[in-house]
Each structure stands twice: as C-alpha cells, then as structure tokens.
Amino acid sequence: MSLFRLAQAFILLLAFAVGMFALFAWQPAGKLIWADNLLSPVKNEAFGIGAKIEDNSSSDTRDRVIREVAPPSHSALDYVVCEIDDDPEQVNAFGIYHPADLAITLHNLKEQGAKRVFLSTHLHWPAHEPEENSTLATAMRGFESVVVTAPLRRTLSSEPLPPAFMLASIPASEVVGGSEFFPIVNSLSIPPCIDFPQNTFAGFNVLESEKPSESLPMLARWNDRIVFSSVLLGLMQNSKITPDQLLVQAGEYIRIGNSGNIIPIDLFGHFHPDLSFAAKSPPRTITSALSAEASIIGATQRNAILTATGNRTSKFEAIGDPYFKLSQLAYTPRVSGAETLSRLPSWLECILTADIAILAAWLLAYGHMRRNTAFLISLIAIWLIFLTLYHILHYWSPVSVYTLTLLAGWALSAILAKPARRALT
C-alpha cells in the first residue's frame, strides 16, 4: 500500500476514533454542551419573556423538551380560603384555636373536595398532651400534600433539621452559582408541636435573624441543606411540584419544575415583588366554624389555605394574608408550551461520524488551497444542516461530535499532506 493510502487510512481511523470518543464519552459527560448549545434554541440560563428553556429531562431519554417563557398571568389562583375566626357562635368544641378543632376543619375541607392544604398559622401547643396534637396530624394524612410554616433563626448552637423541613429541602450543592450569600439559619424559634405525616412540607414564614425589608426571602441555608419559604412551597404545592424538581440559580431565579413559575431572586435569595400588583379576590372564602355548613355545589377548588383572621385568633397567624403573598409570587413569568426535539438514532450518528471521517481522508488528495476551502465549506455545511434540524425539523444531535471529527481530520491532513502528496509524484 502506498504512503498516500496509508495516510488516508490513518486520517480516517483517527478522526473516526475522535468522533466516537466525543459521542460516547465527552458529550454524555456534558463537556461539549457549550458547543452544542450554540445552535440550540434552548437557553437554560435565560428566563426573559419569550426565552426557550429545557425541561429537566431524566438521563434515560434522548428527547429534549423545550418550553417558552410566558409573561405573568393576572388570573386569580383557584383557592378556597378558610379563615379561623373568634367563634362568636361557639361552634368549636374546644376553643378558638385548638388542634382538635383544626382537625375537624381539615376534615370538613377534605369532604368539600380539597386535596392540598396550606396551614399558614402557628402549630404550637406546648401545654397540650401529645394525644391532643395527634388529632391534627391524623387529619393531615388525608390530603395529597400539606404545607406548614414556622419562623427560623440563627443561634450559637445548631439544631438538627426537622424531618418536615428536610423533606422540603434540597442539598446546597445543587444550587447553581453557590449558596454562600444565602441567609444562614440553624433553629426554630416557635417549633410545631406535631409529629407531621410524610405528606407534610415545612417552610419558614420569617427569618428572625434577617432585617425586615420589602423583599421576600425565598430560601435559606441550614448547614448543608437549602430550606424554602412556606409561600414558595405553597406555590409549588399548587403546581404539584416537589422540592427535588426545583432549579435554583443563585442571583438569577428559582424555577418551579418544568411548567411552573420562574421567580427572579437576587444574590441573597430574595424576591422583589411588583409593589403595584393588585391580587384578585379568592374564588371562595369560608370560616373555620362554618366550613362544615359551606355548600359544595359548584365547588372546583382543590387547594385550600387555612389562616387566622379574628381579633383574638390573629395572634396565631404566621403569615399575614397568605393568599395575597401567593398571588404576588405567582405574578411572575411562567413556563408554558411544550415542543420536543427528538435525537437522531445512535446508529445514524455513528454513520454520520464515519462519513465525515471518510470525507476528511478523501480531501487529502486536494491541493493546499482547495483542501482548506473544502474543509471550511464542510464545517459551515455541517452547522447549517444541524441548525435546520434544530429549528425546522425539530431533531437534534450533538453538533460538537461532528465538528471535532472534521477538525481532527483537517489537522491531520495539514500535517500529512506534504509527505503523502510527495509519494504520489
């Protein structure tokens, strides 16, 4: 075999090997994602109106689901707000604010069709017997999910993260951009007196170690975990999203799953609400004492908020006007619309890589100027083809793999061209 044919075979095999290594090693490891995203319509770092972002797809799928960021919605959240009053007619059996009466209220809400409930009151009864508190825990088990709240603070000695807060937290290592500027907490100032069931997610209503401000803290760091505002958990509950489906970008946004809101935050994890925002009234408002008598005809609400509004009961209130705060938080950009980019089959990707390696070997026969021009045209053609695949045909494949294959062949041909062509003469 002539030196020229050996050079062509060497270019073909080495360029193909580079392409295969990129396809099955570098690309799955995410080392080439920056190059692939140059052509992709997906911009995961963006959250402006009209931007396209990608679902958090599992690693076992080859499809990419992309969605568009839609503007905030003025529509009212579909909640029933259950207000704990002062019980002027003495309907409650034990008093204006007792775990057994709250348990009865939750039972009544469940009978009216509520599936998820947000308890925005303190659940602190240190003088009661555990049996009395357990009645509320039993009632909470009947819901798909329950959100509760408690104030957090920072003290000299750190406490273990309570189970309900642990369930509603994520590892600090999952925060993109780091969590070193987030508020630090390590204990509860008014701990709930209930052993919560497994469907309960706990968040904070206030960070007592932080200075009051017009902005709303959305998260804090408790040792190596990130805990969240109970209002944020309430919005997640409304979207049927669990904390592990959150995407947190420090100084940028909190993204509630693949189809929820995108909440802008500053470097300290604070959300700055639109102060001109005016929330619409909740669809249904009932009192705790009358909740058993409220008509269920025409009721469609599956989400409920329990709050204290009476002159005496308001001292048990943990969050003032929780429906307004939820609406304020929901008045943010939202992910909508779904479009799927299907990846090319693996066998076809291997064939395309081999074709590009063959092209690189074949171009060795060209002169210096023609060869470099042909390589440049081929590179541009590859990018144009995959740009069409992405944006028009809705297919995708890692363009970085084919680019590396071609560049490897180009570099090798530049090195071997002179001795190979000399062998031809």
Coordinates of C-alpha atoms in Angstrom, one line a residue:
M1 CA 0.0 0.0 0.0
S2 CA 1.3 3.4 -0.9
L3 CA 2.2 6.1 1.6
F4 CA -0.7 8.2 0.4
R5 CA -3.2 5.4 1.1
L6 CA -1.7 4.8 4.5
A7 CA -2.1 8.5 5.3
Q8 CA -5.7 8.5 4.2
A9 CA -6.4 5.4 6.3
F10 CA -4.7 6.9 9.3
I11 CA -6.8 10.1 9.0
L12 CA -10.0 8.1 8.6
L13 CA -9.4 5.9 11.6
L14 CA -8.1 8.6 13.9
A15 CA -10.8 11.1 13.0
F16 CA -13.4 8.4 13.5
A17 CA -11.9 7.5 16.8
V18 CA -12.0 11.1 18.0
G19 CA -15.7 11.3 16.9
M20 CA -16.6 8.1 18.7
F21 CA -14.9 9.2 21.9
A22 CA -16.7 12.5 21.7
L23 CA -20.0 10.8 21.0
F24 CA -19.9 8.2 23.8
A25 CA -17.6 9.9 26.4
W26 CA -17.3 13.6 26.3
Q27 CA -20.8 14.5 25.1
P28 CA -22.7 12.3 27.7
A29 CA -20.4 13.8 30.4
G30 CA -21.5 17.3 29.4
K31 CA -18.1 18.5 28.4
L32 CA -19.3 19.6 25.0
I33 CA -22.6 21.1 25.9
W34 CA -21.4 24.7 25.4
A35 CA -20.7 23.9 21.8
D36 CA -24.0 22.1 21.2
N37 CA -26.0 25.0 22.7
L38 CA -24.5 27.4 20.2
L39 CA -27.0 26.2 17.7
S40 CA -29.7 25.0 20.0
P41 CA -32.9 27.1 20.5
V42 CA -32.6 26.3 24.2
K43 CA -31.1 28.8 26.6
N44 CA -31.2 27.3 30.1
E45 CA -29.6 30.4 31.6
A46 CA -32.3 32.8 30.4
F47 CA -35.7 33.5 31.9
G48 CA -36.8 36.5 30.0
I49 CA -40.2 36.6 28.3
G50 CA -40.0 34.6 25.1
A51 CA -36.9 32.7 26.0
K52 CA -36.8 28.9 25.4
I53 CA -35.7 26.7 28.2
E54 CA -35.3 22.9 28.5
D55 CA -37.2 20.5 30.8
N56 CA -35.1 18.8 33.5
S57 CA -35.2 15.5 31.5
S58 CA -34.1 12.3 33.0
S59 CA -30.8 10.8 31.8
D60 CA -32.5 7.8 30.2
T61 CA -34.3 9.8 27.4
R62 CA -32.8 11.1 24.2
D63 CA -35.5 13.6 23.6
R64 CA -35.3 17.3 24.6
V65 CA -38.5 19.0 25.6
I66 CA -38.3 22.8 25.3
R67 CA -40.8 25.4 26.5
E68 CA -41.3 29.1 26.1
V69 CA -41.3 31.6 29.0
A70 CA -44.7 33.3 29.1
P71 CA -45.5 36.6 30.7
P72 CA -47.1 36.8 34.2
S73 CA -50.8 35.9 34.4
H74 CA -53.4 38.2 36.1
S75 CA -55.8 35.3 36.7
A76 CA -56.8 34.5 40.3
L77 CA -55.4 31.4 42.0
D78 CA -58.0 28.8 42.4
Y79 CA -58.1 28.5 46.2
V80 CA -60.7 28.2 49.0
V81 CA -59.5 30.4 51.9
C82 CA -60.7 29.1 55.2
E83 CA -60.5 31.8 57.9
I84 CA -60.3 30.8 61.6
D85 CA -62.5 33.4 63.3
D86 CA -63.1 34.1 67.0
D87 CA -66.0 31.6 67.0
P88 CA -68.7 34.1 68.2
E89 CA -71.4 31.4 68.0
Q90 CA -69.2 28.9 69.9
V91 CA -69.4 26.2 67.2
N92 CA -65.9 24.9 68.1
A93 CA -65.9 22.3 70.8
F94 CA -62.6 23.1 72.5
G95 CA -61.9 26.8 71.8
I96 CA -60.9 29.3 69.2
Y97 CA -57.6 27.7 68.3
H98 CA -57.2 24.0 69.3
P99 CA -55.7 21.1 67.4
A100 CA -58.9 19.1 67.6
D101 CA -61.0 21.9 66.1
L102 CA -58.4 22.4 63.4
A103 CA -58.6 18.7 62.7
I104 CA -62.3 19.0 62.3
T105 CA -61.9 21.9 60.0
L106 CA -59.4 19.9 57.8
H107 CA -61.9 17.0 57.7
N108 CA -64.6 19.4 56.5
L109 CA -62.3 20.8 53.8
K110 CA -61.5 17.3 52.7
E111 CA -65.2 16.5 52.5
Q112 CA -65.6 19.5 50.2
G113 CA -63.0 18.2 47.8
A114 CA -59.8 19.9 48.9
K115 CA -56.7 17.8 48.0
R116 CA -53.9 20.1 49.2
V117 CA -53.9 22.5 52.1
F118 CA -51.6 25.3 53.2
L119 CA -51.6 25.9 57.0
S120 CA -50.4 29.5 57.5
T121 CA -50.9 29.5 61.3
H122 CA -48.5 28.6 64.1
L123 CA -49.0 24.9 65.2
H124 CA -47.5 25.5 68.7
W125 CA -49.4 24.0 71.7
P126 CA -46.6 23.1 74.2
A127 CA -49.2 22.8 77.1
H128 CA -51.3 20.2 75.3
E129 CA -50.9 16.5 75.7
P130 CA -49.4 14.7 72.6
E131 CA -52.7 12.9 72.1
E132 CA -54.5 16.2 71.6
N133 CA -51.9 17.3 69.0
S134 CA -52.0 13.9 67.2
T135 CA -55.7 14.5 66.2
L136 CA -54.4 17.2 63.8
A137 CA -51.7 15.0 62.4
T138 CA -54.2 12.3 61.7
A139 CA -56.4 14.8 59.8
M140 CA -53.4 16.0 57.8
R141 CA -52.8 12.5 56.5
G142 CA -56.0 12.6 54.4
F143 CA -54.5 15.1 51.9
E144 CA -52.2 14.7 49.0
S145 CA -49.9 17.3 50.5
V146 CA -49.8 19.7 53.4
V147 CA -47.6 22.8 53.7
V148 CA -46.9 24.2 57.2
T149 CA -44.8 27.1 58.4
A150 CA -42.5 28.2 61.3
P151 CA -40.1 31.1 61.9
L152 CA -36.4 30.3 61.7
R153 CA -33.4 32.0 63.2
R154 CA -29.6 31.7 63.7
T155 CA -28.3 30.8 67.1
L156 CA -24.9 29.8 68.6
S157 CA -25.8 26.1 68.7
S158 CA -27.2 24.4 65.7
E159 CA -30.1 22.0 65.9
P160 CA -30.8 19.1 63.6
L161 CA -33.0 19.9 60.6
P162 CA -36.6 18.7 61.5
P163 CA -38.0 15.9 59.2
A164 CA -40.7 18.1 57.6
F165 CA -38.1 20.8 56.8
M166 CA -35.7 18.1 55.5
L167 CA -38.4 16.7 53.2
A168 CA -38.9 20.3 51.8
S169 CA -35.2 21.0 51.3
I170 CA -32.5 20.3 48.7
P171 CA -28.8 19.9 49.0
A172 CA -26.8 23.2 49.0
S173 CA -24.6 21.6 46.3
E174 CA -27.5 21.6 43.8
V175 CA -27.7 25.5 43.8
V176 CA -26.2 26.7 40.6
G177 CA -23.7 29.5 41.3
G178 CA -23.3 28.7 45.0
S179 CA -25.2 29.4 48.2
E180 CA -22.6 31.3 50.2
F181 CA -24.7 34.6 50.2
F182 CA -28.0 33.0 51.3
P183 CA -29.2 33.7 54.8
I184 CA -28.0 31.2 57.4
V185 CA -30.3 29.6 59.9
N186 CA -30.0 26.7 62.3
S187 CA -33.0 26.5 64.6
L188 CA -36.8 27.1 65.0
S189 CA -38.0 29.9 67.3
I190 CA -41.6 28.6 67.5
P191 CA -41.4 24.8 66.8
P192 CA -44.5 23.0 65.8
C193 CA -45.7 20.5 68.5
I194 CA -46.8 17.9 66.0
D195 CA -45.2 14.8 64.5
F196 CA -46.0 15.5 60.9
P197 CA -47.1 12.8 58.5
Q198 CA -44.9 12.0 55.4
N199 CA -47.1 14.2 53.1
T200 CA -46.1 17.4 55.0
F201 CA -43.6 20.0 53.8
A202 CA -42.4 22.7 56.2
G203 CA -41.1 26.1 55.2
F204 CA -40.4 29.4 57.0
N205 CA -42.6 32.4 57.4
V206 CA -39.9 34.7 58.6
L207 CA -36.1 34.7 59.1
E208 CA -35.8 36.3 62.5
S209 CA -32.0 36.9 62.1
E210 CA -32.6 39.0 59.0
K211 CA -33.5 42.7 58.9
P212 CA -37.1 43.3 57.7
S213 CA -37.4 44.6 54.1
E214 CA -39.9 44.9 51.3
S215 CA -38.3 42.0 49.5
L216 CA -39.4 38.4 50.4
P217 CA -36.7 35.8 51.4
M218 CA -37.3 32.7 49.3
L219 CA -34.7 30.4 50.8
A220 CA -32.1 30.0 53.5
R221 CA -29.2 27.7 54.2
W222 CA -29.4 25.3 57.2
N223 CA -26.0 23.5 57.4
D224 CA -25.6 21.7 54.0
R225 CA -29.3 22.0 53.1
I226 CA -31.4 24.7 51.4
V227 CA -34.8 25.4 53.1
F228 CA -37.6 27.4 51.5
S229 CA -40.2 30.0 52.2
S230 CA -43.6 28.3 53.0
V231 CA -45.2 30.7 50.5
L232 CA -42.9 29.3 47.8
L233 CA -43.8 25.8 49.0
G234 CA -47.4 26.7 48.7
L235 CA -46.9 27.8 45.1
M236 CA -45.0 24.6 44.4
Q237 CA -47.9 22.7 46.0
N238 CA -50.3 24.5 43.7
S239 CA -48.2 23.4 40.7
K240 CA -47.9 19.8 42.1
I241 CA -44.1 20.2 42.2
T242 CA -41.8 18.7 44.9
P243 CA -38.6 20.4 46.0
D244 CA -36.4 18.0 44.1
Q245 CA -37.9 19.4 40.9
L246 CA -36.8 22.9 41.7
L247 CA -34.0 24.6 39.7
V248 CA -32.2 27.3 41.8
Q249 CA -29.8 29.7 40.1
A250 CA -28.2 32.0 42.7
G251 CA -28.7 35.7 41.8
E252 CA -31.0 34.7 38.9
Y253 CA -34.1 32.7 39.6
I254 CA -36.0 29.8 41.2
R255 CA -37.7 27.7 38.5
I256 CA -40.6 25.7 39.8
G257 CA -40.3 22.5 37.8
N258 CA -40.9 22.2 34.1
S259 CA -44.2 24.0 33.9
G260 CA -44.4 26.3 36.9
N261 CA -43.3 29.9 37.6
I262 CA -39.8 31.3 37.2
I263 CA -39.2 33.6 40.2
P264 CA -36.4 36.1 40.0
I265 CA -34.2 36.3 43.0
D266 CA -31.1 38.4 44.0
L267 CA -27.8 37.0 45.2
F268 CA -29.2 36.7 48.7
G269 CA -32.2 34.6 47.7
H270 CA -34.7 37.5 48.0
F271 CA -37.7 38.0 45.6
H272 CA -38.6 41.7 44.9
P273 CA -42.3 41.7 44.2
D274 CA -44.1 44.2 42.0
L275 CA -45.4 46.7 44.5
S276 CA -48.1 47.9 42.1
F277 CA -49.6 44.4 41.9
A278 CA -53.2 44.0 43.0
A279 CA -54.4 40.5 43.6
K280 CA -57.9 39.4 42.7
S281 CA -60.1 38.0 45.5
P282 CA -60.0 34.3 46.2
P283 CA -62.8 32.3 44.5
R284 CA -64.2 31.0 47.8
T285 CA -63.8 32.3 51.4
I286 CA -65.4 30.4 54.4
T287 CA -64.8 30.5 58.1
S288 CA -63.4 27.5 60.1
A289 CA -66.5 27.3 62.3
L290 CA -68.9 27.3 59.3
S291 CA -66.8 25.1 57.0
A292 CA -69.0 22.1 57.7
E293 CA -72.0 24.0 56.5
A294 CA -70.5 25.5 53.4
S295 CA -72.1 24.3 50.2
I296 CA -70.0 22.1 47.9
I297 CA -72.3 22.7 44.9
G298 CA -70.2 24.1 42.0
A299 CA -67.0 24.0 44.1
T300 CA -63.9 23.2 42.0
Q301 CA -61.2 24.3 44.4
R302 CA -58.7 21.5 45.2
N303 CA -56.3 23.8 47.1
A304 CA -57.1 25.3 50.5
I305 CA -55.5 27.9 52.7
L306 CA -56.1 27.9 56.4
T307 CA -55.5 31.3 58.1
A308 CA -56.4 33.1 61.3
T309 CA -58.3 36.4 60.9
G310 CA -60.2 37.0 64.1
N311 CA -59.4 39.8 66.6
R312 CA -58.2 37.2 69.1
T313 CA -57.2 34.4 66.8
S314 CA -55.0 36.6 64.6
K315 CA -52.2 36.3 67.2
F316 CA -51.8 32.7 65.9
E317 CA -51.4 34.0 62.4
A318 CA -47.9 33.1 61.0
I319 CA -48.4 34.7 57.5
G320 CA -50.5 37.8 57.0
D321 CA -52.8 37.5 54.0
P322 CA -51.2 34.3 52.6
Y323 CA -53.4 34.3 49.5
F324 CA -52.1 37.8 48.5
K325 CA -48.5 36.7 49.0
L326 CA -49.1 33.6 47.0
S327 CA -50.7 35.7 44.2
Q328 CA -47.8 38.1 44.4
L329 CA -45.3 35.2 43.9
A330 CA -47.4 33.7 41.1
Y331 CA -47.3 37.0 39.3
T332 CA -44.0 36.1 37.7
P333 CA -43.0 34.6 34.3
R334 CA -44.3 31.1 33.8
V335 CA -43.1 28.2 31.6
S336 CA -45.7 27.2 29.0
G337 CA -46.0 25.4 25.7
A338 CA -44.0 22.2 25.0
E339 CA -42.0 21.3 21.9
T340 CA -40.0 18.1 21.6
L341 CA -36.6 17.8 19.8
S342 CA -36.1 14.1 19.0
R343 CA -32.5 13.0 18.9
L344 CA -31.2 11.1 15.9
P345 CA -30.8 7.3 16.4
S346 CA -27.4 6.2 17.7
W347 CA -26.7 4.1 14.5
L348 CA -27.3 7.1 12.3
E349 CA -25.0 9.3 14.5
C350 CA -22.2 6.7 14.1
I351 CA -22.8 6.6 10.3
L352 CA -22.6 10.4 10.1
T353 CA -19.4 10.4 12.1
A354 CA -17.9 7.8 9.8
D355 CA -19.0 9.8 6.7
I356 CA -17.2 12.9 8.0
A357 CA -14.1 10.9 8.7
I358 CA -14.2 9.5 5.2
L359 CA -14.6 13.0 3.8
A360 CA -11.6 14.2 5.7
A361 CA -9.5 11.4 4.4
W362 CA -10.7 11.9 0.8
L363 CA -9.9 15.7 0.9
L364 CA -6.2 14.8 1.5
A365 CA -5.9 14.4 -2.3
Y366 CA -6.7 18.1 -2.8
G367 CA -4.1 20.8 -3.0
H368 CA -3.5 23.2 -0.1
M369 CA -5.9 25.9 -1.1
R370 CA -8.7 23.7 -2.4
R371 CA -8.3 21.3 0.6
N372 CA -8.6 24.1 3.2
T373 CA -11.5 25.7 1.3
A374 CA -13.3 22.3 1.2
F375 CA -12.9 21.7 4.9
L376 CA -14.2 25.2 5.7
I377 CA -17.2 24.7 3.4
S378 CA -17.8 21.3 5.0
L379 CA -17.7 22.8 8.5
I380 CA -20.2 25.6 7.6
A381 CA -22.4 23.0 5.9
I382 CA -22.5 20.8 9.0
W383 CA -23.6 23.7 11.2
L384 CA -26.2 24.8 8.6
I385 CA -27.6 21.3 8.4
F386 CA -27.9 20.9 12.2
L387 CA -29.3 24.4 12.5
T388 CA -32.1 23.3 10.2
L389 CA -32.5 20.1 12.1
Y390 CA -32.9 22.0 15.4
H391 CA -35.1 24.9 14.4
I392 CA -37.2 23.5 11.5
L393 CA -37.3 19.7 11.6
H394 CA -37.2 19.5 15.4
Y395 CA -34.4 16.9 15.6
W396 CA -31.2 17.3 17.4
S397 CA -27.8 15.6 17.6
P398 CA -24.6 16.8 19.2
V399 CA -23.0 19.0 16.5
S400 CA -19.8 19.2 18.6
V401 CA -19.1 15.5 17.8
Y402 CA -19.2 16.1 14.0
T403 CA -17.2 19.3 14.4
L404 CA -14.5 17.6 16.3
T405 CA -14.4 14.7 13.8
L406 CA -13.9 17.2 10.9
L407 CA -11.4 19.3 12.8
A408 CA -9.3 16.2 13.7
G409 CA -9.3 15.2 10.0
W410 CA -8.4 18.7 9.0
A411 CA -5.5 19.0 11.4
L412 CA -4.2 15.5 10.4
S413 CA -4.4 16.3 6.7
A414 CA -2.5 19.5 7.2
I415 CA 0.3 17.5 8.9
L416 CA 0.3 14.6 6.4
A417 CA -0.5 16.4 3.2
K418 CA 3.1 17.2 2.1
P419 CA 4.6 13.7 2.6
A420 CA 1.5 12.0 1.3
R421 CA 1.3 14.1 -1.9
R422 CA 5.1 13.7 -2.4
A423 CA 4.5 10.0 -2.5
L424 CA 2.1 10.4 -5.4
T425 CA 4.6 12.2 -7.6

